[in-house]
PDB file of C-alpha atoms and ligand atoms in Angstrom:
ATOM      1  CA  MET Z   1     -87.655  24.081  -1.172  1.00 71.00           C
ATOM      2  CA  ASN Z   2     -87.090  25.666  -4.653  1.00 75.00           C
ATOM      3  CA  PRO Z   3     -83.708  25.576  -6.695  1.00 82.00           C
ATOM      4  CA  SER Z   4     -84.026  29.724  -8.298  1.00 84.00           C
ATOM      5  CA  ASN Z   5     -84.025  30.358  -4.349  1.00 85.00           C
ATOM      6  CA  PHE Z   6     -80.262  28.020  -4.761  1.00 92.00           C
ATOM      7  CA  LEU Z   7     -79.707  30.474  -6.657  1.00 92.00           C
ATOM      8  CA  LYS Z   8     -80.621  33.691  -5.818  1.00 92.00           C
ATOM      9  CA  ILE Z   9     -77.699  32.714  -2.703  1.00 93.00           C
ATOM     10  CA  LYS Z  10     -74.601  31.347  -4.830  1.00 95.00           C
ATOM     11  CA  ASN Z  11     -74.793  34.602  -6.094  1.00 95.00           C
ATOM     12  CA  LYS Z  12     -73.579  36.203  -3.429  1.00 96.00           C
ATOM     13  CA  ILE Z  13     -71.577  34.390  -2.291  1.00 97.00           C
ATOM     14  CA  PRO Z  14     -67.868  35.939  -3.778  1.00 97.00           C
ATOM     15  CA  ILE Z  15     -66.416  32.607  -5.323  1.00 95.00           C
ATOM     16  CA  ASN Z  16     -63.905  30.980  -3.678  1.00 96.00           C
ATOM     17  CA  VAL Z  17     -65.849  30.593  -1.023  1.00 98.00           C
ATOM     18  CA  LYS Z  18     -67.455  26.704  -1.119  1.00 98.00           C
ATOM     19  CA  ILE Z  19     -70.922  26.123  -0.431  1.00 98.00           C
ATOM     20  CA  LEU Z  20     -71.352  22.642   1.503  1.00 98.00           C
ATOM     21  CA  ALA Z  21     -75.057  22.080   1.076  1.00 98.00           C
ATOM     22  CA  VAL Z  22     -76.159  20.325   4.779  1.00 98.00           C
ATOM     23  CA  SER Z  23     -78.318  17.495   3.440  1.00 98.00           C
ATOM     24  CA  LYS Z  24     -79.817  16.293   6.827  1.00 97.00           C
ATOM     25  CA  GLY Z  25     -83.684  15.660   7.813  1.00 96.00           C
ATOM     26  CA  PHE Z  26     -84.110  16.635   3.567  1.00 96.00           C
ATOM     27  CA  ASN Z  27     -84.515  13.433   1.206  1.00 96.00           C
ATOM     28  CA  SER Z  28     -82.822  12.491  -1.778  1.00 97.00           C
ATOM     29  CA  GLN Z  29     -85.330  13.693  -4.485  1.00 96.00           C
ATOM     30  CA  GLU Z  30     -83.857  16.967  -2.924  1.00 96.00           C
ATOM     31  CA  ILE Z  31     -80.969  16.758  -2.648  1.00 97.00           C
ATOM     32  CA  LYS Z  32     -81.039  15.705  -6.554  1.00 97.00           C
ATOM     33  CA  THR Z  33     -82.899  18.603  -7.676  1.00 96.00           C
ATOM     34  CA  ILE Z  34     -80.047  20.751  -6.181  1.00 96.00           C
ATOM     35  CA  GLN Z  35     -77.063  18.509  -7.653  1.00 97.00           C
ATOM     36  CA  SER Z  36     -79.484  19.208 -11.447  1.00 96.00           C
ATOM     37  CA  ILE Z  37     -78.469  23.297 -11.314  1.00 94.00           C
ATOM     38  CA  GLY Z  38     -74.453  22.671 -10.005  1.00 95.00           C
ATOM     39  CA  GLN Z  39     -74.581  21.298  -6.407  1.00 97.00           C
ATOM     40  CA  ASN Z  40     -71.994  18.580  -5.939  1.00 98.00           C
ATOM     41  CA  ASP Z  41     -71.023  19.074  -2.880  1.00 98.00           C
ATOM     42  CA  PHE Z  42     -73.457  17.547   0.337  1.00 98.00           C
ATOM     43  CA  GLY Z  43     -72.839  17.468   4.305  1.00 98.00           C
ATOM     44  CA  GLU Z  44     -74.782  15.228   6.349  1.00 98.00           C
ATOM     45  CA  SER Z  45     -74.110  14.793  10.464  1.00 98.00           C
ATOM     46  CA  LYS Z  46     -75.552  11.022  11.304  1.00 98.00           C
ATOM     47  CA  VAL Z  47     -74.200   7.668   9.042  1.00 98.00           C
ATOM     48  CA  GLN Z  48     -76.983   6.141   8.850  1.00 98.00           C
ATOM     49  CA  GLU Z  49     -79.393   8.931   7.260  1.00 98.00           C
ATOM     50  CA  ALA Z  50     -76.522   9.413   5.024  1.00 98.00           C
ATOM     51  CA  LEU Z  51     -75.844   6.136   3.904  1.00 98.00           C
ATOM     52  CA  GLU Z  52     -78.723   5.700   2.560  1.00 98.00           C
ATOM     53  CA  LYS Z  53     -79.025   7.915   0.616  1.00 98.00           C
ATOM     54  CA  GLN Z  54     -76.129   8.091  -1.098  1.00 98.00           C
ATOM     55  CA  LEU Z  55     -77.136   3.710  -2.053  1.00 98.00           C
ATOM     56  CA  ILE Z  56     -80.166   6.527  -3.775  1.00 98.00           C
ATOM     57  CA  LEU Z  57     -77.387   8.554  -4.714  1.00 98.00           C
ATOM     58  CA  LYS Z  58     -75.314   6.233  -6.064  1.00 97.00           C
ATOM     59  CA  ASP Z  59     -75.280   7.033  -9.594  1.00 98.00           C
ATOM     60  CA  LEU Z  60     -74.891  10.098  -9.563  1.00 98.00           C
ATOM     61  CA  LYS Z  61     -70.669  10.184  -9.181  1.00 97.00           C
ATOM     62  CA  LYS Z  62     -70.321  13.772  -9.146  1.00 98.00           C
ATOM     63  CA  ILE Z  63     -71.242  14.145  -5.483  1.00 98.00           C
ATOM     64  CA  LYS Z  64     -68.812  15.025  -2.779  1.00 98.00           C
ATOM     65  CA  TRP Z  65     -69.953  13.316   0.295  1.00 98.00           C
ATOM     66  CA  HIS Z  66     -68.981  15.096   3.668  1.00 99.00           C
ATOM     67  CA  PHE Z  67     -69.186  14.655   6.588  1.00 99.00           C
ATOM     68  CA  ILE Z  68     -70.070  17.040   9.575  1.00 98.00           C
ATOM     69  CA  GLY Z  69     -71.689  15.446  12.964  1.00 98.00           C
ATOM     70  CA  ARG Z  70     -70.683  14.053  16.043  1.00 97.00           C
ATOM     71  CA  ILE Z  71     -68.112  11.487  15.817  1.00 98.00           C
ATOM     72  CA  GLN Z  72     -68.680   8.133  17.237  1.00 98.00           C
ATOM     73  CA  SER Z  73     -65.823   6.586  17.659  1.00 97.00           C
ATOM     74  CA  ASN Z  74     -67.877   2.211  16.619  1.00 98.00           C
ATOM     75  CA  LYS Z  75     -68.467   5.411  13.375  1.00 98.00           C
ATOM     76  CA  ILE Z  76     -64.915   5.945  12.643  1.00 98.00           C
ATOM     77  CA  ARG Z  77     -65.233   3.024   9.100  1.00 98.00           C
ATOM     78  CA  LYS Z  78     -67.590   3.517   7.790  1.00 98.00           C
ATOM     79  CA  ILE Z  79     -67.307   7.332   8.680  1.00 98.00           C
ATOM     80  CA  VAL Z  80     -63.262   6.561   6.347  1.00 98.00           C
ATOM     81  CA  GLN Z  81     -65.636   4.638   3.329  1.00 98.00           C
ATOM     82  CA  ASN Z  82     -68.151   7.294   2.598  1.00 98.00           C
ATOM     83  CA  PHE Z  83     -67.386  10.083   3.328  1.00 98.00           C
ATOM     84  CA  GLN Z  84     -64.500  12.236   0.540  1.00 98.00           C
ATOM     85  CA  TYR Z  85     -64.745  15.101   3.504  1.00 98.00           C
ATOM     86  CA  ILE Z  86     -64.802  14.959   7.176  1.00 98.00           C
ATOM     87  CA  HIS Z  87     -65.410  18.271   9.020  1.00 98.00           C
ATOM     88  CA  SER Z  88     -65.793  17.482  12.784  1.00 98.00           C
ATOM     89  CA  VAL Z  89     -62.882  16.077  13.708  1.00 98.00           C
ATOM     90  CA  ASP Z  90     -63.114  17.176  17.126  1.00 97.00           C
ATOM     91  CA  SER Z  91     -60.131  15.536  19.218  1.00 97.00           C
ATOM     92  CA  PHE Z  92     -56.658  14.057  18.659  1.00 97.00           C
ATOM     93  CA  GLU Z  93     -57.016  10.292  19.404  1.00 97.00           C
ATOM     94  CA  LYS Z  94     -60.284  10.286  16.053  1.00 98.00           C
ATOM     95  CA  LEU Z  95     -57.544  12.175  13.918  1.00 98.00           C
ATOM     96  CA  GLN Z  96     -54.942   8.733  14.692  1.00 98.00           C
ATOM     97  CA  LYS Z  97     -58.111   7.164  13.989  1.00 98.00           C
ATOM     98  CA  ILE Z  98     -58.560   7.760  10.717  1.00 98.00           C
ATOM     99  CA  SER Z  99     -55.151   7.967   9.588  1.00 98.00           C
ATOM    100  CA  TYR Z 100     -55.016   3.701  11.342  1.00 98.00           C
ATOM    101  CA  ILE Z 101     -58.234   3.401   9.684  1.00 98.00           C
ATOM    102  CA  SER Z 102     -57.872   5.021   6.050  1.00 98.00           C
ATOM    103  CA  ARG Z 103     -54.544   3.530   6.313  1.00 98.00           C
ATOM    104  CA  GLU Z 104     -56.600   0.107   6.172  1.00 98.00           C
ATOM    105  CA  GLU Z 105     -59.132   1.248   3.847  1.00 98.00           C
ATOM    106  CA  LYS Z 106     -57.291   3.321   1.434  1.00 98.00           C
ATOM    107  CA  LYS Z 107     -58.506   6.675   1.947  1.00 98.00           C
ATOM    108  CA  ASN Z 108     -57.669   9.033   1.955  1.00 98.00           C
ATOM    109  CA  PRO Z 109     -59.839  11.801   3.439  1.00 98.00           C
ATOM    110  CA  SER Z 110     -59.821  15.301   3.861  1.00 98.00           C
ATOM    111  CA  ILE Z 111     -59.841  17.090   6.879  1.00 98.00           C
ATOM    112  CA  MET Z 112     -60.992  19.607   9.360  1.00 98.00           C
ATOM    113  CA  LEU Z 113     -60.351  19.925  12.154  1.00 98.00           C
ATOM    114  CA  GLN Z 114     -62.927  21.112  15.047  1.00 98.00           C
ATOM    115  CA  ILE Z 115     -62.058  24.085  17.142  1.00 98.00           C
ATOM    116  CA  LYS Z 116     -63.495  25.465  19.973  1.00 97.00           C
ATOM    117  CA  LEU Z 117     -63.726  28.659  20.698  1.00 96.00           C
ATOM    118  CA  SER Z 118     -66.569  29.318  22.387  1.00 91.00           C
ATOM    119  CA  ASN Z 119     -67.628  27.711  25.767  1.00 87.00           C
ATOM    120  CA  ASP Z 120     -70.563  26.218  24.450  1.00 86.00           C
ATOM    121  CA  PRO Z 121     -71.453  23.340  26.208  1.00 85.00           C
ATOM    122  CA  THR Z 122     -73.281  21.528  23.519  1.00 86.00           C
ATOM    123  CA  LYS Z 123     -70.173  21.710  20.578  1.00 87.00           C
ATOM    124  CA  GLY Z 124     -67.540  20.417  20.444  1.00 90.00           C
ATOM    125  CA  GLY Z 125     -63.590  20.590  19.225  1.00 97.00           C
ATOM    126  CA  PHE Z 126     -60.044  21.297  20.177  1.00 97.00           C
ATOM    127  CA  ASN Z 127     -59.182  23.265  22.425  1.00 96.00           C
ATOM    128  CA  PRO Z 128     -56.495  25.680  20.555  1.00 97.00           C
ATOM    129  CA  GLU Z 129     -53.804  25.317  23.041  1.00 96.00           C
ATOM    130  CA  LEU Z 130     -53.796  21.864  22.718  1.00 95.00           C
ATOM    131  CA  LEU Z 131     -54.036  21.160  19.782  1.00 97.00           C
ATOM    132  CA  ILE Z 132     -50.743  23.907  19.074  1.00 97.00           C
ATOM    133  CA  LEU Z 133     -49.084  21.686  21.662  1.00 96.00           C
ATOM    134  CA  LYS Z 134     -50.238  18.561  19.133  1.00 97.00           C
ATOM    135  CA  TRP Z 135     -49.288  19.972  16.004  1.00 98.00           C
ATOM    136  CA  ARG Z 136     -46.811  17.760  14.799  1.00 97.00           C
ATOM    137  CA  GLU Z 137     -47.726  14.274  16.168  1.00 98.00           C
ATOM    138  CA  ILE Z 138     -51.569  16.316  13.921  1.00 98.00           C
ATOM    139  CA  LYS Z 139     -48.712  16.260  11.413  1.00 98.00           C
ATOM    140  CA  GLU Z 140     -46.915  13.829  11.254  1.00 98.00           C
ATOM    141  CA  LEU Z 141     -50.149  11.445  10.258  1.00 98.00           C
ATOM    142  CA  LYS Z 142     -50.859   9.085   7.277  1.00 98.00           C
ATOM    143  CA  ASN Z 143     -53.468   9.475   5.458  1.00 98.00           C
ATOM    144  CA  ILE Z 144     -55.734  12.456   5.847  1.00 98.00           C
ATOM    145  CA  ILE Z 145     -55.512  14.939   3.943  1.00 98.00           C
ATOM    146  CA  LEU Z 146     -55.593  17.801   6.801  1.00 98.00           C
ATOM    147  CA  THR Z 147     -56.627  20.761   5.006  1.00 98.00           C
ATOM    148  CA  GLY Z 148     -57.844  23.391   7.270  1.00 98.00           C
ATOM    149  CA  LEU Z 149     -60.098  24.323  11.377  1.00 98.00           C
ATOM    150  CA  MET Z 150     -64.013  23.871  11.844  1.00 98.00           C
ATOM    151  CA  THR Z 151     -65.681  25.757  14.361  1.00 98.00           C
ATOM    152  CA  ILE Z 152     -69.849  25.885  14.499  1.00 97.00           C
ATOM    153  CA  ASN Z 153     -70.412  28.933  16.810  1.00 96.00           C
ATOM    154  CA  PRO Z 154     -73.630  28.817  19.662  1.00 94.00           C
ATOM    155  CA  LYS Z 155     -76.672  30.597  18.768  1.00 92.00           C
ATOM    156  CA  GLY Z 156     -77.174  34.103  20.072  1.00 94.00           C
ATOM    157  CA  LEU Z 157     -74.940  35.995  19.420  1.00 96.00           C
ATOM    158  CA  SER Z 158     -75.195  39.142  17.791  1.00 97.00           C
ATOM    159  CA  SER Z 159     -72.925  40.330  14.650  1.00 98.00           C
ATOM    160  CA  LYS Z 160     -70.011  41.217  15.617  1.00 98.00           C
ATOM    161  CA  GLU Z 161     -69.731  38.604  18.235  1.00 98.00           C
ATOM    162  CA  ASN Z 162     -70.177  36.185  15.253  1.00 98.00           C
ATOM    163  CA  PHE Z 163     -67.373  37.959  13.302  1.00 98.00           C
ATOM    164  CA  GLU Z 164     -64.926  38.102  15.849  1.00 98.00           C
ATOM    165  CA  LEU Z 165     -65.082  34.441  16.489  1.00 97.00           C
ATOM    166  CA  PHE Z 166     -64.453  32.890  13.399  1.00 98.00           C
ATOM    167  CA  LYS Z 167     -61.792  35.787  13.050  1.00 98.00           C
ATOM    168  CA  LYS Z 168     -60.240  33.870  15.648  1.00 98.00           C
ATOM    169  CA  CYS Z 169     -61.184  29.820  14.200  1.00 98.00           C
ATOM    170  CA  ARG Z 170     -59.541  31.667  10.717  1.00 98.00           C
ATOM    171  CA  SER Z 171     -55.814  33.703  11.979  1.00 98.00           C
ATOM    172  CA  LEU Z 172     -55.301  29.801  14.075  1.00 98.00           C
ATOM    173  CA  ALA Z 173     -55.794  28.848  10.491  1.00 98.00           C
ATOM    174  CA  ASP Z 174     -53.039  30.901   9.544  1.00 98.00           C
ATOM    175  CA  SER Z 175     -51.162  30.388  11.934  1.00 98.00           C
ATOM    176  CA  LEU Z 176     -50.517  27.005  10.603  1.00 98.00           C
ATOM    177  CA  GLU Z 177     -50.803  27.234   7.656  1.00 98.00           C
ATOM    178  CA  LEU Z 178     -54.045  25.090   6.962  1.00 98.00           C
ATOM    179  CA  PRO Z 179     -56.037  27.414   3.770  1.00 98.00           C
ATOM    180  CA  ASP Z 180     -59.726  26.045   4.849  1.00 98.00           C
ATOM    181  CA  CYS Z 181     -62.280  26.994   7.684  1.00 98.00           C
ATOM    182  CA  SER Z 182     -64.702  25.558   7.388  1.00 98.00           C
ATOM    183  CA  MET Z 183     -67.400  28.423   9.401  1.00 98.00           C
ATOM    184  CA  GLY Z 184     -71.273  29.682   8.826  1.00 98.00           C
ATOM    185  CA  MET Z 185     -74.301  28.554   9.328  1.00 98.00           C
ATOM    186  CA  SER Z 186     -77.743  29.551   8.019  1.00 96.00           C
ATOM    187  CA  GLY Z 187     -77.914  32.373  10.207  1.00 96.00           C
ATOM    188  CA  ASP Z 188     -73.638  33.733  10.650  1.00 97.00           C
ATOM    189  CA  TRP Z 189     -72.252  33.057   7.183  1.00 98.00           C
ATOM    190  CA  LYS Z 190     -72.316  36.223   6.470  1.00 98.00           C
ATOM    191  CA  GLU Z 191     -69.866  37.366   8.991  1.00 98.00           C
ATOM    192  CA  ALA Z 192     -68.392  33.697   7.987  1.00 98.00           C
ATOM    193  CA  ILE Z 193     -67.757  35.104   4.963  1.00 98.00           C
ATOM    194  CA  ASP Z 194     -66.580  38.319   6.511  1.00 98.00           C
ATOM    195  CA  ALA Z 195     -63.701  36.594   8.632  1.00 98.00           C
ATOM    196  CA  GLY Z 196     -62.124  34.377   6.028  1.00 98.00           C
ATOM    197  CA  ALA Z 197     -64.405  31.438   5.179  1.00 98.00           C
ATOM    198  CA  THR Z 198     -64.120  28.475   2.628  1.00 98.00           C
ATOM    199  CA  TRP Z 199     -66.654  26.601   3.141  1.00 98.00           C
ATOM    200  CA  LEU Z 200     -70.030  28.195   4.145  1.00 98.00           C
ATOM    201  CA  ARG Z 201     -71.873  24.726   5.322  1.00 98.00           C
ATOM    202  CA  LEU Z 202     -74.947  25.959   4.576  1.00 97.00           C
ATOM    203  CA  GLY Z 203     -78.570  23.535   5.923  1.00 96.00           C
ATOM    204  CA  SER Z 204     -82.666  25.351   6.242  1.00 94.00           C
ATOM    205  CA  LEU Z 205     -81.151  28.982   3.540  1.00 94.00           C
ATOM    206  CA  ILE Z 206     -81.007  26.106   1.297  1.00 94.00           C
ATOM    207  CA  PHE Z 207     -83.083  23.249   1.684  1.00 93.00           C
ATOM    208  CA  GLY Z 208     -85.831  25.559   3.825  1.00 88.00           C
ATOM    209  CA  ASP Z 209     -87.201  24.277   7.525  1.00 83.00           C
ATOM    210  CA  ARG Z 210     -86.562  21.029   8.706  1.00 75.00           C
ATOM    211  CA  TYR Z 211     -89.267  18.626   9.449  1.00 63.00           C
TER     212      TYR Z 211
HETATM  213  C1  LIG V   1     -77.206  21.387  11.403  1.00 83.35           C
HETATM  214  C2  LIG V   1     -76.123  22.128  10.528  1.00 83.35           C
HETATM  215  C3  LIG V   1     -75.540  23.413   9.797  1.00 83.35           C
HETATM  216  C4  LIG V   1     -76.925  23.815   8.617  1.00 83.35           C
HETATM  217  O1  LIG V   1     -77.667  24.027   9.963  1.00 83.35           O
HETATM  218  P1  LIG V   1     -79.338  25.416   8.912  1.00 83.35           P
HETATM  219  O2  LIG V   1     -78.892  26.915   9.882  1.00 83.35           O
HETATM  220  O3  LIG V   1     -79.893  24.748   8.868  1.00 83.35           O
HETATM  221  O4  LIG V   1     -78.228  26.055   8.307  1.00 83.35           O
HETATM  222  C5  LIG V   1     -74.447  23.131  10.080  1.00 83.35           C
HETATM  223  N1  LIG V   1     -73.049  22.622   9.895  1.00 83.35           N
HETATM  224  C6  LIG V   1     -73.111  21.748  11.081  1.00 83.35           C
HETATM  225  C7  LIG V   1     -72.560  21.431  11.196  1.00 83.35           C
HETATM  226  C8  LIG V   1     -74.571  21.556  10.919  1.00 83.35           C
HETATM  227  O5  LIG V   1     -74.684  19.937  12.608  1.00 83.35           O
END
């Protein structure tokens, strides 16, 4: 992992698009290196792994931690306690539970709802029609700041197919008046920018290959 590599990538990304450095699989020292050159948003997908790094890095107060992994219901309290952003809320039941627990914990996490736009069986998320049906109830939930939608494209799509799925995410977010779209990873970030992403989730592009 090479800091100048990160700065090169950053220079290619419009300033209105935020970078989430996905540090899963990388250690606290590597996070520290990236943080020291101005990156403060880090994404993790496993609670236990994240908590270990958070403990080591607790003095770096500027870091904002984002949870981007599949949410297990019994880990929601730990997630609410330790992450300011949650990108991967994939059902109404979990959202309700996050709201309830956030109230108990006196927290107010920023939330993005993961939507399912393809038939990839390995990826969860709200069905878009169901999301619209539930929208009123969702808007009433307290102690959460609903800022946007998140999507993960299946692997192996053409550039055009990636762009078109991302466009669907953007249109749905616009129709719900949500500012954020968390979309685009190391392999499809350009298409995501073109389609209107506000958060790119970049792992290997920044940190190199995971061991
Ligand atoms: C791992 C991961 C990423 C980053 O993947 P890269 O291909 O390394 O950029 C982004 N989003 C989610 C949800 C992930 O799990």
